[in-house]
Coordinates of C-alpha atoms in Angstrom, one line a residue:
Chain A
M1 CA 162.3 38.9 32.4
T2 CA 159.3 37.3 30.6
Q3 CA 156.9 36.3 33.3
L4 CA 153.4 35.0 32.7
N5 CA 150.6 34.5 35.2
V6 CA 148.5 31.4 34.4
A7 CA 145.5 29.8 36.1
A8 CA 143.8 26.4 36.3
L9 CA 140.2 26.0 37.4
Q10 CA 138.9 23.1 39.5
L11 CA 135.2 22.6 40.1
A12 CA 132.3 20.2 40.0
F13 CA 129.6 20.2 37.3
T14 CA 125.9 19.4 37.0
D15 CA 123.5 18.6 34.1
D16 CA 122.6 22.3 33.9
I17 CA 124.7 23.9 31.2
D18 CA 123.9 27.5 32.1
E19 CA 124.9 26.9 35.7
N20 CA 128.1 25.2 34.6
I21 CA 129.0 28.1 32.3
A22 CA 128.2 30.6 35.0
N23 CA 130.3 28.8 37.6
V24 CA 133.3 28.6 35.2
S25 CA 132.8 32.3 34.2
A26 CA 132.9 33.3 37.9
L27 CA 136.2 31.5 38.4
V28 CA 137.7 32.9 35.1
R29 CA 136.8 36.4 36.5
E30 CA 138.5 35.5 39.8
A31 CA 141.6 34.3 37.9
A32 CA 141.7 37.4 35.8
S33 CA 141.4 39.6 38.8
E34 CA 144.5 37.9 40.2
G35 CA 146.4 38.8 37.0
A36 CA 146.1 35.5 35.0
K37 CA 146.5 35.9 31.3
V38 CA 145.8 32.3 30.4
V39 CA 142.9 30.6 32.2
L40 CA 142.4 26.8 31.8
P41 CA 138.9 25.3 32.7
P42 CA 138.6 21.5 32.9
E43 CA 137.6 19.3 29.9
L44 CA 134.0 19.3 28.7
F45 CA 132.8 21.7 31.4
E46 CA 129.4 22.2 29.7
G47 CA 127.9 19.3 31.6
L48 CA 128.3 16.0 33.4
Y49 CA 131.0 13.7 32.0
F50 CA 128.6 12.0 29.7
C51 CA 130.9 9.3 28.4
R52 CA 130.0 7.3 31.5
T53 CA 127.4 5.5 29.4
E54 CA 126.9 5.0 25.6
D55 CA 123.7 6.8 24.7
E56 CA 123.1 8.0 21.1
A57 CA 120.7 10.7 22.3
L58 CA 123.7 12.6 23.7
F59 CA 125.2 13.3 20.3
A60 CA 122.6 16.0 20.0
N61 CA 124.6 18.1 22.5
A62 CA 127.5 18.5 20.1
R63 CA 127.8 21.8 18.2
P64 CA 130.1 23.4 15.6
V65 CA 132.6 25.7 17.1
E66 CA 130.7 28.7 15.8
T67 CA 127.6 28.0 17.8
H68 CA 128.6 25.9 20.9
P69 CA 127.3 27.7 24.0
A70 CA 130.5 27.1 26.0
V71 CA 132.6 28.6 23.3
L72 CA 130.3 31.6 22.8
A73 CA 130.3 32.3 26.5
M74 CA 134.1 32.1 26.8
R75 CA 134.6 34.2 23.7
K76 CA 132.6 37.0 25.3
L77 CA 134.4 36.7 28.6
A78 CA 137.8 36.5 27.1
A79 CA 137.3 39.7 25.2
E80 CA 135.9 41.5 28.3
L81 CA 138.7 40.3 30.6
R82 CA 141.5 40.3 28.0
V83 CA 142.6 36.7 28.8
H84 CA 143.2 33.6 26.7
I85 CA 140.8 30.7 27.5
P86 CA 141.6 27.2 26.0
T87 CA 138.0 26.0 25.9
S88 CA 137.1 22.3 25.7
F89 CA 133.8 21.4 24.0
F90 CA 131.9 18.6 22.3
E91 CA 132.2 19.4 18.6
A92 CA 129.9 18.4 15.7
D93 CA 131.3 18.7 12.2
G94 CA 129.0 17.3 9.5
P95 CA 128.7 13.6 10.3
H96 CA 131.6 13.7 12.7
H97 CA 131.9 14.3 16.4
Y98 CA 135.1 15.3 18.2
N99 CA 136.4 16.0 21.7
S100 CA 137.8 19.5 20.8
L101 CA 139.3 22.6 22.2
A102 CA 138.9 26.1 20.8
M103 CA 141.8 28.4 21.6
I104 CA 140.1 31.7 22.4
D105 CA 142.4 34.7 22.4
D106 CA 142.2 37.9 24.5
R107 CA 140.0 39.6 21.9
G108 CA 137.5 36.8 22.1
E109 CA 138.5 35.3 18.7
V110 CA 138.9 31.6 18.0
M111 CA 142.5 31.1 17.0
G112 CA 141.7 27.6 15.9
V113 CA 140.5 24.2 17.0
Y114 CA 142.4 21.2 18.2
R115 CA 140.8 17.8 18.2
K116 CA 141.8 15.3 20.8
S117 CA 144.2 12.8 19.3
H118 CA 144.1 10.0 21.8
I119 CA 140.7 8.6 22.6
P120 CA 140.3 6.4 25.7
D121 CA 137.9 3.5 26.2
G122 CA 137.1 1.6 29.3
P123 CA 134.4 1.2 32.0
G124 CA 133.2 4.7 32.8
Y125 CA 135.2 6.3 30.0
S126 CA 133.5 5.2 26.8
E127 CA 134.9 8.0 24.7
K128 CA 135.4 5.8 21.6
F129 CA 131.6 5.7 21.3
Y130 CA 131.3 9.4 21.1
F131 CA 134.5 10.9 19.6
R132 CA 136.3 10.3 16.3
P133 CA 140.0 10.3 16.9
G134 CA 141.1 13.9 16.2
N135 CA 142.3 14.8 12.6
S136 CA 143.7 18.2 13.4
G137 CA 147.1 17.0 14.5
F138 CA 148.8 18.7 17.4
K139 CA 148.7 22.5 17.5
T140 CA 150.5 25.3 19.3
W141 CA 149.3 28.8 19.7
Q142 CA 151.4 32.0 19.6
T143 CA 150.1 34.4 22.2
P144 CA 151.6 37.6 23.5
G145 CA 152.8 35.9 26.7
A146 CA 154.0 32.5 25.4
T147 CA 153.5 29.9 22.8
L148 CA 150.9 27.5 24.2
G149 CA 150.6 23.8 23.6
V150 CA 147.4 22.0 24.6
G151 CA 146.6 18.3 24.9
I152 CA 143.1 17.1 26.0
C153 CA 142.9 14.7 28.9
W154 CA 144.0 11.2 27.6
D155 CA 146.6 13.1 25.4
Q156 CA 148.3 14.0 28.6
W157 CA 149.6 10.5 29.3
Y158 CA 151.4 10.4 26.0
P159 CA 155.1 11.5 25.8
E160 CA 154.5 11.9 22.1
T161 CA 152.0 14.7 22.7
A162 CA 154.4 16.7 24.9
R163 CA 157.4 16.2 22.7
S164 CA 155.5 17.0 19.5
L165 CA 154.2 20.2 21.1
M166 CA 157.7 21.2 22.2
L167 CA 159.1 20.6 18.7
M168 CA 156.3 23.0 17.5
G169 CA 157.6 25.7 19.9
A170 CA 155.4 25.3 23.0
E171 CA 156.7 27.1 26.1
I172 CA 153.8 25.9 28.4
L173 CA 151.9 22.7 28.2
L174 CA 148.2 22.8 29.2
F175 CA 145.9 19.8 29.9
P176 CA 142.2 20.2 30.5
T177 CA 141.0 16.9 32.0
A178 CA 138.0 14.9 33.3
I179 CA 139.4 11.9 35.2
G180 CA 138.4 10.1 38.4
S181 CA 137.6 6.8 39.8
E182 CA 137.7 3.5 37.9
P183 CA 134.4 1.6 38.1
Y184 CA 136.2 -1.7 37.2
D185 CA 138.6 -1.4 40.1
E186 CA 137.4 0.6 43.1
E187 CA 140.8 0.2 44.8
L188 CA 142.6 1.9 41.9
D189 CA 143.4 5.6 42.4
T190 CA 145.2 6.7 39.2
S191 CA 145.7 10.3 40.4
R192 CA 149.3 9.7 41.4
M193 CA 150.2 8.1 38.0
W194 CA 148.3 10.9 36.3
R195 CA 150.5 13.5 38.0
R196 CA 153.7 11.5 37.5
A197 CA 153.1 11.2 33.7
M198 CA 152.7 15.0 33.3
I199 CA 155.5 15.9 35.8
G200 CA 157.6 13.5 33.8
H201 CA 156.8 15.6 30.6
A202 CA 157.8 18.7 32.5
A203 CA 161.2 17.2 33.5
S204 CA 161.9 15.5 30.2
N205 CA 161.1 18.6 28.2
V206 CA 162.1 21.3 30.8
V207 CA 158.7 23.0 30.4
P208 CA 156.0 24.2 32.8
V209 CA 152.8 22.2 32.9
V210 CA 149.2 23.3 33.8
A211 CA 146.6 20.7 34.4
A212 CA 142.9 21.4 35.3
N213 CA 140.6 18.5 36.3
R214 CA 137.0 18.4 37.5
T215 CA 136.0 17.3 40.9
G216 CA 132.8 16.0 42.4
D217 CA 130.6 12.8 42.3
E218 CA 128.6 12.2 39.1
C219 CA 126.3 9.1 39.2
G220 CA 128.8 7.0 41.1
Q221 CA 132.0 8.2 39.4
T222 CA 134.2 10.4 41.6
F223 CA 136.4 12.9 39.7
Y224 CA 139.6 13.4 41.6
G225 CA 140.7 16.9 41.1
H226 CA 144.5 17.2 41.9
S227 CA 144.8 20.0 39.4
F228 CA 148.3 21.6 39.5
I229 CA 150.7 24.0 38.0
C230 CA 154.4 23.0 37.9
N231 CA 157.5 24.7 36.7
E232 CA 160.1 23.5 34.1
W233 CA 161.7 21.3 36.8
G234 CA 158.4 19.6 37.6
D235 CA 158.3 21.4 41.0
I236 CA 154.7 22.0 42.0
L237 CA 153.9 25.8 42.2
A238 CA 150.2 25.4 43.0
E239 CA 147.9 22.5 43.6
F240 CA 144.5 21.3 44.7
G241 CA 143.6 18.1 46.5
A242 CA 140.7 15.8 45.5
T243 CA 137.7 17.9 46.6
E244 CA 138.8 21.6 46.7
T245 CA 137.3 23.9 44.1
G246 CA 138.5 27.3 42.9
V247 CA 141.4 29.0 41.1
L248 CA 145.0 27.9 41.0
T249 CA 147.5 30.6 39.8
A250 CA 151.2 30.7 39.4
T251 CA 153.7 33.1 37.8
L252 CA 155.9 31.3 35.3
D253 CA 159.4 32.6 34.4
L254 CA 159.6 31.7 30.8
D255 CA 163.1 33.2 30.3
A256 CA 164.5 31.0 33.0
A257 CA 162.6 28.0 31.6
R258 CA 164.1 28.7 28.1
R259 CA 167.6 29.1 29.6
H260 CA 167.3 25.9 31.6
R261 CA 165.9 24.0 28.6
A262 CA 168.9 25.1 26.5
G263 CA 171.4 24.3 29.3
F264 CA 170.1 20.8 29.8
G265 CA 170.6 20.1 26.1
F266 CA 167.9 17.4 25.7
F267 CA 166.7 18.8 22.4
R268 CA 170.3 19.3 21.1
D269 CA 171.0 15.6 21.7
R270 CA 167.9 14.0 20.2
R271 CA 168.5 11.2 17.6
P272 CA 165.5 11.3 15.3
E273 CA 167.1 8.7 13.0
L274 CA 166.8 6.2 15.9
Y275 CA 163.1 6.9 16.7
R276 CA 161.6 5.2 13.6
R277 CA 159.5 2.8 15.6
L278 CA 157.6 5.7 17.1
V279 CA 155.9 6.4 13.8
E280 CA 155.5 2.9 12.6
D281 CA 152.2 1.0 13.0
I282 CA 153.6 -1.3 15.8
Chain B
M1 CA 152.4 -15.5 38.5
T2 CA 155.6 -14.3 36.7
Q3 CA 157.7 -12.6 39.4
L4 CA 161.2 -11.5 38.9
N5 CA 163.7 -10.3 41.6
V6 CA 165.9 -7.5 40.3
A7 CA 168.7 -5.5 42.0
A8 CA 170.4 -2.2 41.6
L9 CA 173.8 -1.5 43.0
Q10 CA 174.9 1.9 44.4
L11 CA 178.5 2.6 45.4
A12 CA 181.5 4.9 45.0
F13 CA 184.5 4.3 42.8
T14 CA 188.2 5.1 42.8
D15 CA 190.9 5.2 40.1
D16 CA 191.8 1.5 41.0
I17 CA 190.0 -0.7 38.4
D18 CA 190.7 -3.9 40.3
E19 CA 189.3 -2.5 43.5
N20 CA 186.2 -1.2 41.6
I21 CA 185.5 -4.5 40.0
A22 CA 186.0 -6.3 43.3
N23 CA 183.6 -4.0 45.1
V24 CA 180.9 -4.4 42.3
S25 CA 181.5 -8.2 42.4
A26 CA 180.9 -8.3 46.1
L27 CA 177.6 -6.5 45.7
V28 CA 176.5 -8.7 42.8
R29 CA 177.2 -11.7 45.1
E30 CA 175.1 -10.1 47.8
A31 CA 172.2 -9.4 45.3
A32 CA 172.4 -13.0 44.0
S33 CA 172.2 -14.3 47.5
E34 CA 169.0 -12.3 48.0
G35 CA 167.5 -14.0 45.0
A36 CA 168.1 -11.3 42.3
K37 CA 168.2 -12.7 38.7
V38 CA 169.1 -9.4 37.1
V39 CA 171.7 -7.2 38.8
L40 CA 172.4 -3.6 37.5
P41 CA 175.7 -1.9 38.4
P42 CA 176.1 1.8 37.7
E43 CA 177.5 3.3 34.5
L44 CA 181.2 3.0 33.7
F45 CA 182.0 1.4 37.1
E46 CA 185.5 0.5 36.0
G47 CA 186.8 3.8 37.3
L48 CA 186.3 7.4 38.2
Y49 CA 183.8 9.3 36.0
F50 CA 186.6 10.4 33.6
C51 CA 184.4 12.7 31.5
R52 CA 185.0 15.4 34.0
T53 CA 187.9 16.7 31.9
E54 CA 188.9 16.3 28.2
D55 CA 192.1 14.3 28.1
E56 CA 193.2 12.3 25.1
A57 CA 195.3 10.0 27.2
L58 CA 192.1 8.5 28.6
F59 CA 191.0 6.9 25.3
A60 CA 193.6 4.3 26.0
N61 CA 191.3 2.8 28.7
A62 CA 188.7 1.9 26.1
R63 CA 188.7 -1.8 25.0
P64 CA 186.7 -4.0 22.7
V65 CA 183.9 -6.0 24.4
E66 CA 186.0 -9.2 24.0
T67 CA 188.8 -7.9 26.2
H68 CA 187.4 -5.2 28.5
P69 CA 188.3 -6.2 32.1
A70 CA 184.9 -5.1 33.5
V71 CA 183.1 -7.2 30.9
L72 CA 185.4 -10.2 31.5
A73 CA 184.9 -10.1 35.3
M74 CA 181.1 -9.8 35.0
R75 CA 181.0 -12.7 32.5
K76 CA 182.7 -15.0 35.0
L77 CA 180.6 -13.8 37.9
A78 CA 177.3 -14.1 35.9
A79 CA 178.1 -17.7 34.9
E80 CA 179.0 -18.6 38.5
L81 CA 175.9 -16.9 40.1
R82 CA 173.5 -17.6 37.3
V83 CA 172.4 -14.0 37.0
H84 CA 172.1 -11.4 34.2
I85 CA 174.4 -8.4 34.5
P86 CA 173.9 -5.4 32.1
T87 CA 177.5 -4.2 32.1
S88 CA 178.4 -0.7 31.2
F89 CA 181.9 -0.2 29.7
F90 CA 184.1 2.2 27.7
E91 CA 184.2 0.5 24.2
A92 CA 186.9 0.8 21.5
D93 CA 185.9 -0.4 18.1
G94 CA 188.5 0.4 15.4
P95 CA 188.9 4.2 15.4
H96 CA 185.6 4.7 17.3
H97 CA 184.8 5.0 21.0
Y98 CA 181.4 4.4 22.5
N99 CA 179.7 4.5 25.9
S100 CA 178.5 0.9 25.7
L101 CA 176.7 -1.8 27.6
A102 CA 177.2 -5.5 27.2
M103 CA 174.2 -7.6 28.2
I104 CA 175.7 -10.6 29.9
D105 CA 173.4 -13.6 30.4
D106 CA 173.3 -16.1 33.2
R107 CA 175.7 -18.4 31.4
G108 CA 178.3 -15.6 31.2
E109 CA 177.7 -15.0 27.5
V110 CA 177.5 -11.6 25.9
M111 CA 174.0 -11.4 24.3
G112 CA 175.0 -8.2 22.5
V113 CA 176.2 -4.6 22.9
Y114 CA 174.1 -1.5 23.1
R115 CA 175.8 1.8 22.4
K116 CA 174.5 4.9 24.2
S117 CA 172.3 6.9 21.8
H118 CA 172.2 10.3 23.6
I119 CA 175.5 11.8 24.5
P120 CA 175.5 14.8 26.9
D121 CA 177.9 17.7 27.0
G122 CA 178.3 20.3 29.6
P123 CA 180.6 21.4 32.4
G124 CA 181.7 18.2 34.3
Y125 CA 180.0 15.9 31.7
S126 CA 182.2 16.2 28.5
E127 CA 181.0 13.0 27.0
K128 CA 180.9 14.4 23.4
F129 CA 184.7 14.5 23.6
Y130 CA 184.9 10.8 24.3
F131 CA 182.0 9.0 22.9
R132 CA 180.6 8.7 19.3
P133 CA 176.8 8.8 19.5
G134 CA 175.8 5.1 19.5
N135 CA 175.1 3.4 16.2
S136 CA 173.5 0.2 17.5
G137 CA 170.0 1.6 17.9
F138 CA 167.9 0.7 20.9
K139 CA 168.0 -3.0 21.9
T140 CA 165.9 -5.3 24.0
W141 CA 167.0 -8.6 25.4
Q142 CA 164.9 -11.7 25.9
T143 CA 165.8 -13.4 29.2
P144 CA 164.0 -16.3 31.0
G145 CA 162.5 -13.8 33.5
A146 CA 161.6 -10.9 31.3
T147 CA 162.4 -9.0 28.1
L148 CA 164.8 -6.3 29.3
G149 CA 165.2 -2.8 27.9
V150 CA 168.3 -0.8 28.8
G151 CA 169.2 2.9 28.3
I152 CA 172.5 4.4 29.5
C153 CA 172.4 7.5 31.7
W154 CA 171.5 10.5 29.4
D155 CA 169.3 8.1 27.5
Q156 CA 167.1 7.9 30.6
W157 CA 165.8 11.5 30.2
Y158 CA 164.4 10.7 26.7
P159 CA 160.8 9.6 26.4
E160 CA 161.8 8.3 23.0
T161 CA 164.2 5.8 24.6
A162 CA 161.5 4.4 26.9
R163 CA 158.8 4.3 24.3
S164 CA 161.1 2.7 21.7
L165 CA 162.2 0.0 24.1
M166 CA 158.5 -0.7 25.0
L167 CA 157.6 -1.0 21.3
M168 CA 160.4 -3.6 21.1
G169 CA 158.8 -5.6 23.8
A170 CA 160.6 -4.4 27.0
E171 CA 158.9 -5.5 30.3
I172 CA 161.4 -3.7 32.5
L173 CA 163.5 -0.6 31.8
L174 CA 167.0 -0.5 33.3
F175 CA 169.2 2.6 33.5
P176 CA 172.9 2.5 34.6
T177 CA 173.9 6.0 35.5
A178 CA 176.7 8.4 36.6
I179 CA 175.1 11.7 37.5
G180 CA 175.7 14.2 40.2
S181 CA 176.5 17.9 41.0
E182 CA 176.6 20.5 38.3
P183 CA 179.9 22.5 38.4
Y184 CA 178.3 25.4 36.5
D185 CA 175.5 25.8 39.1
E186 CA 176.3 24.7 42.6
E187 CA 172.8 25.4 43.7
L188 CA 171.3 23.0 41.2
D189 CA 170.4 19.5 42.4
T190 CA 169.0 17.6 39.4
S191 CA 168.3 14.5 41.4
R192 CA 164.6 15.2 41.7
M193 CA 164.2 15.9 38.0
W194 CA 166.2 12.8 37.2
R195 CA 163.8 10.7 39.1
R196 CA 160.7 12.4 37.8
A197 CA 161.7 11.8 34.2
M198 CA 162.1 8.1 34.8
I199 CA 159.1 7.7 37.0
G200 CA 157.2 9.5 34.2
H201 CA 158.4 6.8 31.8
A202 CA 157.1 4.2 34.3
A203 CA 153.7 5.9 34.4
S204 CA 153.4 6.7 30.7
N205 CA 154.4 3.2 29.7
V206 CA 153.0 1.2 32.7
V207 CA 156.4 -0.5 33.2
P208 CA 158.8 -1.1 36.1
V209 CA 162.0 1.0 36.1
V210 CA 165.4 0.2 37.7
A211 CA 168.0 2.9 38.0
A212 CA 171.5 2.5 39.4
N213 CA 173.7 5.6 40.1
R214 CA 177.1 6.0 41.6
T215 CA 177.7 8.0 44.8
G216 CA 180.8 9.6 46.3
D217 CA 183.0 12.7 45.7
E218 CA 185.3 12.6 42.7
C219 CA 187.6 15.6 42.3
G220 CA 184.9 18.1 43.4
Q221 CA 182.1 16.4 41.6
T222 CA 179.5 14.8 43.9
F223 CA 177.5 11.9 42.5
Y224 CA 174.1 11.9 44.0
G225 CA 173.0 8.3 44.3
H226 CA 169.2 8.1 44.6
S227 CA 169.1 4.8 42.9
F228 CA 165.6 3.3 42.9
I229 CA 163.4 0.5 41.7
C230 CA 159.7 1.4 41.0
N231 CA 156.8 -0.6 39.8
E232 CA 154.6 -0.1 36.7
W233 CA 152.7 2.7 38.5
G234 CA 155.8 4.6 39.4
D235 CA 155.5 3.6 43.0
I236 CA 158.9 3.3 44.6
L237 CA 159.6 -0.2 45.8
A238 CA 163.2 0.3 47.0
E239 CA 165.5 3.4 47.1
F240 CA 168.7 4.8 48.3
G241 CA 169.5 8.4 49.3
A242 CA 172.5 10.4 48.2
T243 CA 175.3 8.7 50.1
E244 CA 174.1 5.1 51.0
T245 CA 175.9 2.2 49.3
G246 CA 174.8 -1.3 48.8
V247 CA 172.2 -3.4 47.1
L248 CA 168.6 -2.5 46.3
T249 CA 166.3 -5.4 45.5
A250 CA 162.6 -5.7 44.6
T251 CA 160.3 -8.4 43.3
L252 CA 158.4 -7.3 40.2
D253 CA 155.1 -8.9 39.3
L254 CA 155.3 -8.9 35.5
D255 CA 151.9 -10.5 35.0
A256 CA 150.3 -7.7 36.9
A257 CA 152.3 -5.1 35.0
R258 CA 151.3 -6.7 31.7
R259 CA 147.6 -6.7 32.7
H260 CA 147.7 -3.1 33.9
R261 CA 149.4 -2.0 30.7
A262 CA 146.7 -3.6 28.6
G263 CA 144.0 -2.3 30.8
F264 CA 145.2 1.3 30.6
G265 CA 145.2 1.1 26.8
F266 CA 148.0 3.6 26.2
F267 CA 149.5 1.5 23.4
R268 CA 146.1 0.7 21.9
D269 CA 145.4 4.4 21.5
R270 CA 148.7 5.6 20.0
R271 CA 148.5 7.7 16.8
P272 CA 151.8 7.0 15.0
E273 CA 150.5 9.0 11.9
L274 CA 150.5 12.1 14.1
Y275 CA 154.0 11.7 15.5
R276 CA 155.9 12.6 12.3
R277 CA 157.8 15.5 13.9
L278 CA 159.4 13.1 16.3
V279 CA 161.5 11.6 13.6
E280 CA 162.2 14.8 11.6
D281 CA 165.4 16.7 11.9
I282 CA 163.7 19.6 13.8

């Protein structure tokens, strides 16, 4: 039986990058000590969620994957603990800036970089100011435990992300996130829709999902946590509420998931010739 | 404010087509008396769910849309009550047989026929024996109250169905269904995954969803009901459990749904050029 122990981290961040990396590192150690082989920190954990405002000075925090401090720290830790760490970071590449993820393997090597495909924009989430829409396309990563598929935050709302990753062989979908309150509508709590969209991906694709979100108040914006791990039915295996911090772990039975996925037959019965509109500019 | 009252019917069926049509008609009347303008009966309500076995004698029950007794009865009723009735029926067309739906408008006219795109096959659900995969493509229907998108049962698990209908202008997604216990796995209750997939469509597309399922025991197969109506957030507005029968109604605020859909920006931020795999034969 192919079982894999996975972990999601939930915590709050400050404007002190060293402190943030130290806090994430402590939780990665805790997850590894509990047997996790894949440990998912939240999106852009190097600092505060800076897309709250549009400030050109902040582009200076972007770095190439080779020199980004969060990536370098996670590479060292991954090699030491023998875990995979999908590491979200603010990437600079020549004149371009991306919301990116380095898949770091259990030897501390960067397997490759995925650049966030779907970029949000709205009050409190001015990502279109900072990030060029990703040009990497979706990526999956073959690891000893499972083929991993990763989307970054806004990607997680898109059925196209989940389905594309599945068609590329993903056996687990992972989503690092930074999402919270909506400044334009203080009544609106999107946390339940956020979970429903991803649990919908689990059910429609018969695949386990891992989501890691930040928590805490940052300059009036409250990040709502609710990180979770669910199985291929969408049943929650481990979850946090809005303010808890720490490590979620769960053991996924990937053989059972594969068997259930085949038995359901969703992929057998797809009709790609009828899906033309999905790839048209409409 | 554009509000629309919609209804879903949940009931059990027998092998008596006249009795089934009479029972559905009584519930359509009840729904109309409560103000519903669109009334959704379950899938293939003319009889027992015959795909339990593979029996060539049953093809004789298929009829063209012009003469199918369920369609004729609903046309008469729709004209009398001034309601739209998406009517599922077993369609014969020359040598072909389809699992189809006639969209009947509030004058009793057939606006067109949609043929189920995704055909399941498994113990208790031998639909591939009976139904040619639909060749109509997805369809939406402009009505005075809203543009309606309809998928039939197995279609409802596919994010591609929901997204395609949305890109064709759908403002409500409706799913007539016949789903219940799994003879190959008596422990397995798929009702929660069934809801999760559709509520996921609601959240990912910011659109209300209406699902109507049959209930009752048929030759050892137990149909699990759980019909529901949810809003564009995926919040349940009305629902049945496994054995209740009757009419669910809810009033949908389509202006609010349209505003929320625009505000979320999911459609603004799609990347069709990255979705190529969705339409490839992989």
